Short mmCIF file of C-alpha atoms and ligand atoms in Angstrom, two decimals:
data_model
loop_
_atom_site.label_atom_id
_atom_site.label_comp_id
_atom_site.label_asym_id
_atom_site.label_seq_id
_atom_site.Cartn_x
_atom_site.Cartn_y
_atom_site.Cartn_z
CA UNK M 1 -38.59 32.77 -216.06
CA UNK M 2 -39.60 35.09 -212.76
CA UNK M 3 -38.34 33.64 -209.73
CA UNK M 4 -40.57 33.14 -207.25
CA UNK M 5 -39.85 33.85 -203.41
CA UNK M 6 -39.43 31.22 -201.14
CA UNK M 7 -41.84 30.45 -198.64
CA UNK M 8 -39.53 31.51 -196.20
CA UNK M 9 -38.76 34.98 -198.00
CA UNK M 10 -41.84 35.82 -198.32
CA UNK M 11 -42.87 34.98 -195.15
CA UNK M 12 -40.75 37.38 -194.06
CA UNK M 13 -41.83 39.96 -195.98
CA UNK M 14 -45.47 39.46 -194.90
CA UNK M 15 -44.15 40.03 -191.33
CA UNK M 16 -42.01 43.09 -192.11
CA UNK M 17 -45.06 44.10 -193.75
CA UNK M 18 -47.39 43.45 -190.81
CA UNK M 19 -45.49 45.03 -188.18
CA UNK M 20 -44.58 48.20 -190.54
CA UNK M 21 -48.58 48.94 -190.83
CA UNK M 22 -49.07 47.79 -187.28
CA UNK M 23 -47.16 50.88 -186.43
CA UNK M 24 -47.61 53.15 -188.93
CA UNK M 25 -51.07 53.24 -188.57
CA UNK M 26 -51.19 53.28 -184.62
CA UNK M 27 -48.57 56.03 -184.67
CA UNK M 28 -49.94 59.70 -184.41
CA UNK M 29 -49.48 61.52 -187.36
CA UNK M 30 -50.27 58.23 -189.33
CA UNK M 31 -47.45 57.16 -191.84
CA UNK M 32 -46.41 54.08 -194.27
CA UNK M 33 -42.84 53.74 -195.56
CA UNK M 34 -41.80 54.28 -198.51
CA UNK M 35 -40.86 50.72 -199.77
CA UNK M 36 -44.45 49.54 -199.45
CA UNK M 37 -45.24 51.04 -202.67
CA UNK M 38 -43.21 48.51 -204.65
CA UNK M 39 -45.71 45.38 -204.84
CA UNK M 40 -45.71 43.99 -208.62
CA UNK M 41 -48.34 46.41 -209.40
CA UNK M 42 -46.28 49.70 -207.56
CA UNK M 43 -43.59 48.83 -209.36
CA UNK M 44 -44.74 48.78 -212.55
CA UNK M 45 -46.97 52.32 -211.54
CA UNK M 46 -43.26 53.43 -210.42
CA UNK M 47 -41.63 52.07 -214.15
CA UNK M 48 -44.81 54.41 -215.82
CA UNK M 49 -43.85 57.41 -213.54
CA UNK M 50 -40.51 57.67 -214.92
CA UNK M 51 -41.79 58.38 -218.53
CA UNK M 52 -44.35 60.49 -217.54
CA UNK M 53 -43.60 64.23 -218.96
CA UNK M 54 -43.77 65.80 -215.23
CA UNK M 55 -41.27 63.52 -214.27
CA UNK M 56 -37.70 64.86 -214.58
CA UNK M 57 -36.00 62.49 -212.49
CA UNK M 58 -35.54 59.85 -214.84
CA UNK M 59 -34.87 61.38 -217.95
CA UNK M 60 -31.93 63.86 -216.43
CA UNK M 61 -30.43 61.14 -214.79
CA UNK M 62 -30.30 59.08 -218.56
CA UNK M 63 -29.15 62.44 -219.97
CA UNK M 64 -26.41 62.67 -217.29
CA UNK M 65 -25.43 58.58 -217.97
CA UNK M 66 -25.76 59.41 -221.66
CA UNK M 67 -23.14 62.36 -222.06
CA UNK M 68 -20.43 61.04 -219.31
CA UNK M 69 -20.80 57.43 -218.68
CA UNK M 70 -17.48 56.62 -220.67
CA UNK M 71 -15.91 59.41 -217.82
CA UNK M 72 -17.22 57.80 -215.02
CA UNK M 73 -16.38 54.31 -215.81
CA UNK M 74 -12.86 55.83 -217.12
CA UNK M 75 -12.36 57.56 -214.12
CA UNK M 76 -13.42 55.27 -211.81
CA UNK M 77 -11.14 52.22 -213.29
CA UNK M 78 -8.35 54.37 -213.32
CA UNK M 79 -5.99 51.83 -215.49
CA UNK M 80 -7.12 48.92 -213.24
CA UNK M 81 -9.95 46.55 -213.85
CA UNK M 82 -13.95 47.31 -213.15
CA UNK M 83 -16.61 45.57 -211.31
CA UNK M 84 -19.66 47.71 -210.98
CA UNK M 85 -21.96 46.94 -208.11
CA UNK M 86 -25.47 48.39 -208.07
CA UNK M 87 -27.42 49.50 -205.24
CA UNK M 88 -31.54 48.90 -205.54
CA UNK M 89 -30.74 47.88 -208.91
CA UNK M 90 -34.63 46.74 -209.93
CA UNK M 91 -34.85 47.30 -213.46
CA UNK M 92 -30.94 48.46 -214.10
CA UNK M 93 -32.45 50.37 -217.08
CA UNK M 94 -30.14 53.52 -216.79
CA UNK M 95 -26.94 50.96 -215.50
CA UNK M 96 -26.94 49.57 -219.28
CA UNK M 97 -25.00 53.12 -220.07
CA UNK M 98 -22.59 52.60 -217.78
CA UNK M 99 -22.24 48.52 -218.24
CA UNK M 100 -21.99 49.48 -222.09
CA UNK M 101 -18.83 51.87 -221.38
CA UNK M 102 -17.18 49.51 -219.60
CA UNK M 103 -17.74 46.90 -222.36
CA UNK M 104 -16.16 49.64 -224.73
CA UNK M 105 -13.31 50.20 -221.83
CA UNK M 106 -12.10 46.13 -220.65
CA UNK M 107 -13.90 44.11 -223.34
CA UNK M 108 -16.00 42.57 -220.39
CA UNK M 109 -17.33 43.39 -217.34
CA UNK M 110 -18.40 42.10 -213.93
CA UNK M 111 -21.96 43.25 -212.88
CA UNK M 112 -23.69 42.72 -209.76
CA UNK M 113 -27.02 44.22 -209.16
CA UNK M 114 -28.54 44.29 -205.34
CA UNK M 115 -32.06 44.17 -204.92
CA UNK M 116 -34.50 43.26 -202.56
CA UNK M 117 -36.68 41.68 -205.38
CA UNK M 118 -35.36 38.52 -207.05
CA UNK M 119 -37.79 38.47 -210.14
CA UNK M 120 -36.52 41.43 -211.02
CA UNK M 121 -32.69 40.77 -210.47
CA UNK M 122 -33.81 37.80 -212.44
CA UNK M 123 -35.35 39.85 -215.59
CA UNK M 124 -32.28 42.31 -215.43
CA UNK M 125 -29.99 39.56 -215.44
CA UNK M 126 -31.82 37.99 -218.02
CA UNK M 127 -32.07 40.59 -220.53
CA UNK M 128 -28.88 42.74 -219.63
CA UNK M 129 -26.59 39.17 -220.39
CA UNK M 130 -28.68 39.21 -223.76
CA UNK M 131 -28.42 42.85 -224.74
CA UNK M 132 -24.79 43.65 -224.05
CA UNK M 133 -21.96 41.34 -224.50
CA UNK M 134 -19.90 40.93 -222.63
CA UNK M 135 -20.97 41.42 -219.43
CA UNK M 136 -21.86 38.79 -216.49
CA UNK M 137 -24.30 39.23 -213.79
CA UNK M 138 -24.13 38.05 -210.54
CA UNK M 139 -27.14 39.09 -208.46
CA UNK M 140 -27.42 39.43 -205.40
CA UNK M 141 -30.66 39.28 -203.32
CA UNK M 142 -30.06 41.48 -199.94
CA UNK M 143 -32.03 44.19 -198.34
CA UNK M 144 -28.74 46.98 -198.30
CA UNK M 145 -30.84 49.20 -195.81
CA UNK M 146 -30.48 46.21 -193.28
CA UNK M 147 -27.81 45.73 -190.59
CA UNK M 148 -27.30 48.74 -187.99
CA UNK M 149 -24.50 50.58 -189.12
CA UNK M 150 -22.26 47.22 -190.02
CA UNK M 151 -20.21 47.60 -193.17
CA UNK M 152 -22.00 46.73 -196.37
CA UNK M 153 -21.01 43.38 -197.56
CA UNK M 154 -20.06 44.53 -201.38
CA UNK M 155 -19.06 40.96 -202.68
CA UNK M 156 -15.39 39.79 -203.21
CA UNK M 157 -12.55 42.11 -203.29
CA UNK M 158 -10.48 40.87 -205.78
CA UNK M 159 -6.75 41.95 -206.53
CA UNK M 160 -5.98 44.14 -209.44
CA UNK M 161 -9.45 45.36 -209.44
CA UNK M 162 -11.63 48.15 -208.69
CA UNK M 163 -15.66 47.96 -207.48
CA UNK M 164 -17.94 51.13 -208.64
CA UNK M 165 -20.71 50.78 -206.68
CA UNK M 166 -23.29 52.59 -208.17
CA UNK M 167 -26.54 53.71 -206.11
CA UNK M 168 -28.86 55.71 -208.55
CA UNK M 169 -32.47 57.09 -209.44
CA UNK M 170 -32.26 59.73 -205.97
CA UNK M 171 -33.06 56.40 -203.70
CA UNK M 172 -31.43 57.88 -201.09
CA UNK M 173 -33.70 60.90 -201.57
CA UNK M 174 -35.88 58.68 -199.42
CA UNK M 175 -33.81 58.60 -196.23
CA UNK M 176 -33.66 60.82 -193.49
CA UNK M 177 -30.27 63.11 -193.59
CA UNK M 178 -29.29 60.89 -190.91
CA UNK M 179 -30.49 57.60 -192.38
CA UNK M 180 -28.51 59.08 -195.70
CA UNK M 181 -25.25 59.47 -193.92
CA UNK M 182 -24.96 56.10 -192.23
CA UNK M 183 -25.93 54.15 -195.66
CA UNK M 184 -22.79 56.08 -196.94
CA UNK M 185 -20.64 55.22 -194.19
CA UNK M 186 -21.83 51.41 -194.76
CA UNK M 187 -20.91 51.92 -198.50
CA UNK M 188 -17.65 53.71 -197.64
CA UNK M 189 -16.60 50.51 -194.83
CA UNK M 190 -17.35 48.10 -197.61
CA UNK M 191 -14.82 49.94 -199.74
CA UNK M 192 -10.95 49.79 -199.98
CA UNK M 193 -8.84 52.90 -201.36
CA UNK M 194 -9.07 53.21 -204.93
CA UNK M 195 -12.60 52.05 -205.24
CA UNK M 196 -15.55 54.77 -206.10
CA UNK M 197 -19.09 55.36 -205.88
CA UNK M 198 -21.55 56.78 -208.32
CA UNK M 199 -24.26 58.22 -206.91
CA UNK M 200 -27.58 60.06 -208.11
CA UNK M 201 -29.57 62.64 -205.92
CA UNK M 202 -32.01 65.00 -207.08
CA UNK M 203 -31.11 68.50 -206.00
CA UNK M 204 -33.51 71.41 -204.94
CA UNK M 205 -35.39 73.07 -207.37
CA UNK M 206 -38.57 75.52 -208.24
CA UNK M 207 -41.46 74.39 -206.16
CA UNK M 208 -44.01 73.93 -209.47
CA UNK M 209 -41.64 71.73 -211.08
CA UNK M 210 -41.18 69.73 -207.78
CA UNK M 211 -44.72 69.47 -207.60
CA UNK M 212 -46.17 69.11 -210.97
CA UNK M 213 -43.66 65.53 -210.72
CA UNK M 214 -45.28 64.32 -207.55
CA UNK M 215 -48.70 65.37 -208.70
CA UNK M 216 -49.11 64.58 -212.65
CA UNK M 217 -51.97 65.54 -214.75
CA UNK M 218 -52.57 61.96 -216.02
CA UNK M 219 -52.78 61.03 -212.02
CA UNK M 220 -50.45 57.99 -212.00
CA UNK M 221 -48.36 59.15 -208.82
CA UNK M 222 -51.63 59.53 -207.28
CA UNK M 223 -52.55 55.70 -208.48
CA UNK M 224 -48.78 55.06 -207.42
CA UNK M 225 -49.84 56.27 -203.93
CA UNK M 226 -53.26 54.63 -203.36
CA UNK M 227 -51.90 51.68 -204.68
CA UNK M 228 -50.74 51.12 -200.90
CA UNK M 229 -54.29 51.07 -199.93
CA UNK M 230 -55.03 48.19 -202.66
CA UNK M 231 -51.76 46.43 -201.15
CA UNK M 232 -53.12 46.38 -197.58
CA UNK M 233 -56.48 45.46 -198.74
CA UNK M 234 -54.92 42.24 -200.37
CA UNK M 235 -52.13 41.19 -198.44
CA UNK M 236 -53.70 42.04 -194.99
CA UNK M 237 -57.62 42.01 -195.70
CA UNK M 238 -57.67 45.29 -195.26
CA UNK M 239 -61.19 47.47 -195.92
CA UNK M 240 -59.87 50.86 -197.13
CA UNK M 241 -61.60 52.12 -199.70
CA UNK M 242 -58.74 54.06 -201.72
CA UNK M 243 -61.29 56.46 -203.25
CA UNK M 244 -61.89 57.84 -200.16
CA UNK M 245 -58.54 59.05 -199.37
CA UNK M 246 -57.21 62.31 -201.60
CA UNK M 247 -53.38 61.82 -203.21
CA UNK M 248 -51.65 64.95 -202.01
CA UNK M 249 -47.69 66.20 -202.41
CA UNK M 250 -46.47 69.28 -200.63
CA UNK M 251 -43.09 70.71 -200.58
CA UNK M 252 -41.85 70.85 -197.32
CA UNK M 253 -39.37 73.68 -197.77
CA UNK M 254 -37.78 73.71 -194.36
CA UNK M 255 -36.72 70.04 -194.72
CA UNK M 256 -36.16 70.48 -198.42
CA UNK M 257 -38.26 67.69 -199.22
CA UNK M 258 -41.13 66.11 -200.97
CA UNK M 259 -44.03 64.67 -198.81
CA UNK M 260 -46.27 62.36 -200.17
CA UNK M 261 -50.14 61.64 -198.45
CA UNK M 262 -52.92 60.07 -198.39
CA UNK M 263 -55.62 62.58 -196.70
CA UNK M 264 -58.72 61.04 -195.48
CA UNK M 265 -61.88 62.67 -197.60
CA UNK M 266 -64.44 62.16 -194.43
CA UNK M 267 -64.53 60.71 -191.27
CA UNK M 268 -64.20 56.93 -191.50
CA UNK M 269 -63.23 53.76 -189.65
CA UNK M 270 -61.14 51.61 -191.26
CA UNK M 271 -60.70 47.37 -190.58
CA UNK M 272 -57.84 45.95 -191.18
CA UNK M 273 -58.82 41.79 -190.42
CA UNK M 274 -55.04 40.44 -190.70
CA UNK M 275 -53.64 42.51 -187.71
CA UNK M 276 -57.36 42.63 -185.82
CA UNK M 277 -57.00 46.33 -186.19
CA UNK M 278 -59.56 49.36 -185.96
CA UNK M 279 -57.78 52.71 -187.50
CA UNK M 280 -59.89 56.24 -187.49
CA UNK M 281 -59.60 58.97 -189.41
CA UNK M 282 -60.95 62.52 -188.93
CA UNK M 283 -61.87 64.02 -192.35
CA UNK M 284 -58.72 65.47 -193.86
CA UNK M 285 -56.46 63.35 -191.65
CA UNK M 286 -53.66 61.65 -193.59
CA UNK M 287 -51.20 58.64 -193.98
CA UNK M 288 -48.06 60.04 -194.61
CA UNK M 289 -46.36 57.60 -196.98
CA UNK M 290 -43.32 59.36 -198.50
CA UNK M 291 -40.72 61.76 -197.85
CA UNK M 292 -38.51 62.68 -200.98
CA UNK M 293 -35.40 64.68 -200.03
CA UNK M 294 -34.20 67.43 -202.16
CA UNK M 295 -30.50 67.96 -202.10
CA UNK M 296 -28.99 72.05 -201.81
CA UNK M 297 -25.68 72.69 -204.01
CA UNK M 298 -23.06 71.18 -201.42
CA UNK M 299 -24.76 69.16 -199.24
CA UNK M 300 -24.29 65.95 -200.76
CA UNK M 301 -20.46 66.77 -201.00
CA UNK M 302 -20.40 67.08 -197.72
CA UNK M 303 -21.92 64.07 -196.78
CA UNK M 304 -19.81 62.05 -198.78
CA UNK M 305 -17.09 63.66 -197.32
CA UNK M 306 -18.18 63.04 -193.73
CA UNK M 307 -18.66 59.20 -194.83
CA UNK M 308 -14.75 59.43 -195.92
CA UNK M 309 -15.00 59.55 -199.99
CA UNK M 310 -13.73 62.19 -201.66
CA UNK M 311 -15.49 63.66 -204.57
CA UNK M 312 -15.48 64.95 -208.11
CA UNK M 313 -18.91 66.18 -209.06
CA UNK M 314 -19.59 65.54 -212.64
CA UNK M 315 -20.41 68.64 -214.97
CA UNK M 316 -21.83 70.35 -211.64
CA UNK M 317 -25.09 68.31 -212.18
CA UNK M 318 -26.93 65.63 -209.72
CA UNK M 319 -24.51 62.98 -210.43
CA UNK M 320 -21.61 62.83 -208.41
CA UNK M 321 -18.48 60.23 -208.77
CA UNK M 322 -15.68 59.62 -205.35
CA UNK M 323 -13.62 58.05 -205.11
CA UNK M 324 -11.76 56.42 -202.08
CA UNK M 325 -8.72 58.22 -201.02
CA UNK M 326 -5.60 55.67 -201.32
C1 LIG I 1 -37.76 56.08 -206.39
C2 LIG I 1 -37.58 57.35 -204.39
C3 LIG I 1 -36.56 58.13 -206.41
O1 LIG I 1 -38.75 60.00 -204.75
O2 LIG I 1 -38.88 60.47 -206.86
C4 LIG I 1 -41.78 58.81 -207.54
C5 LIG I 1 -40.27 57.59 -205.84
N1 LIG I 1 -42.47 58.74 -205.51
N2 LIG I 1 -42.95 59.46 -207.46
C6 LIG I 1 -38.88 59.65 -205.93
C7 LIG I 1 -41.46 58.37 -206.29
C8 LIG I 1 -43.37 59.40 -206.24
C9 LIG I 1 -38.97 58.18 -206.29
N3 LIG I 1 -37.74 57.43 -205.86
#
């Protein structure tokens, strides 16, 4: 069963939507965010992205799970009890690891994902209760990018136990440093001492390899990134015509990041009928629709340490595990 959004959800989301385009595309250099891309069709571009051989991400970050998961989950229970909460959970495909360990730890284990999707809380829940016994989910459907520097509302405290919140897959590789460090300090303020955070961030690394991942030869990032186009078509009877618009990735090496765009092939006018809105593009103009920040050796440290975690990075790789000091 795939829940379906209420009206009232989703009529939210087509206003979020409208007034995120509204902008974006009135703003000079053009842009889209980031979370656009994951209609039902984006994410399931996004799922074929992560087994695609250019794509590292996804397959060090198993590796990583694979090799230490028992650790983390040891580490972060520290004698006491576990509840693992997850961040942008979607799928939880690489959480299993980690939801298995701390089976094989307690016997049983409370997990509950946070996504801004509900079908797919629903199918993770679903086949996650089935797969590994066990463990019971609670999901939980909340935008965790909301709410202006609040605390993050984690769920229940409860006595004798310890949350890992978990916040994988270099999400936070989409925020701005800034952005970043304030999502941390929510995560942190939701926290009491003893509890930890796992979390996954891609790190800086030799331009071709950063590239050839945002720009594959079988050309699904670049379907992945047009997609957007065939979103606003739909959803806001929009008239783009996403052959017409080049999928490019740079590496922006002064903000050590990954920019995804969409670069206008010729001069064209573009209608979009929901929001009664013109938009013109020079040839080679672009939408700039993603930034992916790449992490140097020590940064992230220090940003969890500015949020008030401190850390233990795990086998010097991407994945690091804090804990809060008690
Ligand atoms: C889901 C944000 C981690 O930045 O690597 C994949 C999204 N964009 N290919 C990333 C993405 C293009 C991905 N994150």
């Amino acid at each position: 069963m795939t829940a379906a959004a209420s009206p009232a959800v989703a009529q939210q989301l087509d206003e979020r939507v409208s007034a995120a385009v509204r902008e974006g595309l009135t703003a000079r250099p053009k842009r889209l965010p980031a979370w656009l891309f994951y209609d039902e069709a984006g994410s399931l571009l996004f799922d074929a992205i992560t087994e695609l051989p250019e794509y590292y991400l996804t397959r060090t970050e198993r590796g990583i799970l694979t090799a230490h998961a028992a650790e983390m989950t040891a580490q972060a229970a520290a004698g006491a009890r576990l509840r693992i909460v997850e961040l942008g959970a979607g799928s939880a495909d690489k959480t299993r690891l980690l939801l298995k360990a701390a089976t094989e730890l307690q016997g049983a284990v409370q997990y509950e994902p946070v996504d801004v999707s509900a079908s797919a809380l629903e199918a993770a829940r679903e086949r996650i209760e089935r797969e590994i016994k066990g463990v019971t989910v609670t999901p939980r459907v909340m935008d965790y990018t909301d709410g202006d520097g609040s605390r993050l509302h984690l769920g229940p405290a409860v006595a004798q136990e310890r949350r890992l919140v978990v916040y994988i897959g270099s999400s936070i590789g989409n925020f701005e440093p800034h952005q970043a460090a304030k999502l941390l300090r929510r995560v942190r303020a939701g926290l009491r001492a003893g509890d930890g955070f796992l979390l996954g961030v891609d790190l800086a690394k030799e331009e071709a390899a950063l590239l050839a991942a945002y720009d594959d030869a079988a050309g699904v990032t670049a379907a992945f990134n047009r997609n957007l186009l065939v979103r606003l078509n739909r959803e806001l009877d929009a008239e783009f015509a996403p052959e017409g618009f080049a999928h490019c990735a740079l590496w922006n090496e002064a903000e050590s990041r990954i920019e995804m765009h969409l670069k206008s092939r010729s001069a064209q006018r573009v209608h979009v009928g929901a929001l009664d809105l013109t938009v013109e593009f020079a040839a080679g103009e672009s939408i700039h629709t993603e930034n992916s920040y790449k992490y140097r050796p020590g940064q992230v440290e220090a940003l969890l340490a500015e949020a008030g975690f401190r850390g233990g990075n795990v086998d010097g790789c991407a994945g690091v595990v804090c804990g809060v000091p008690g």
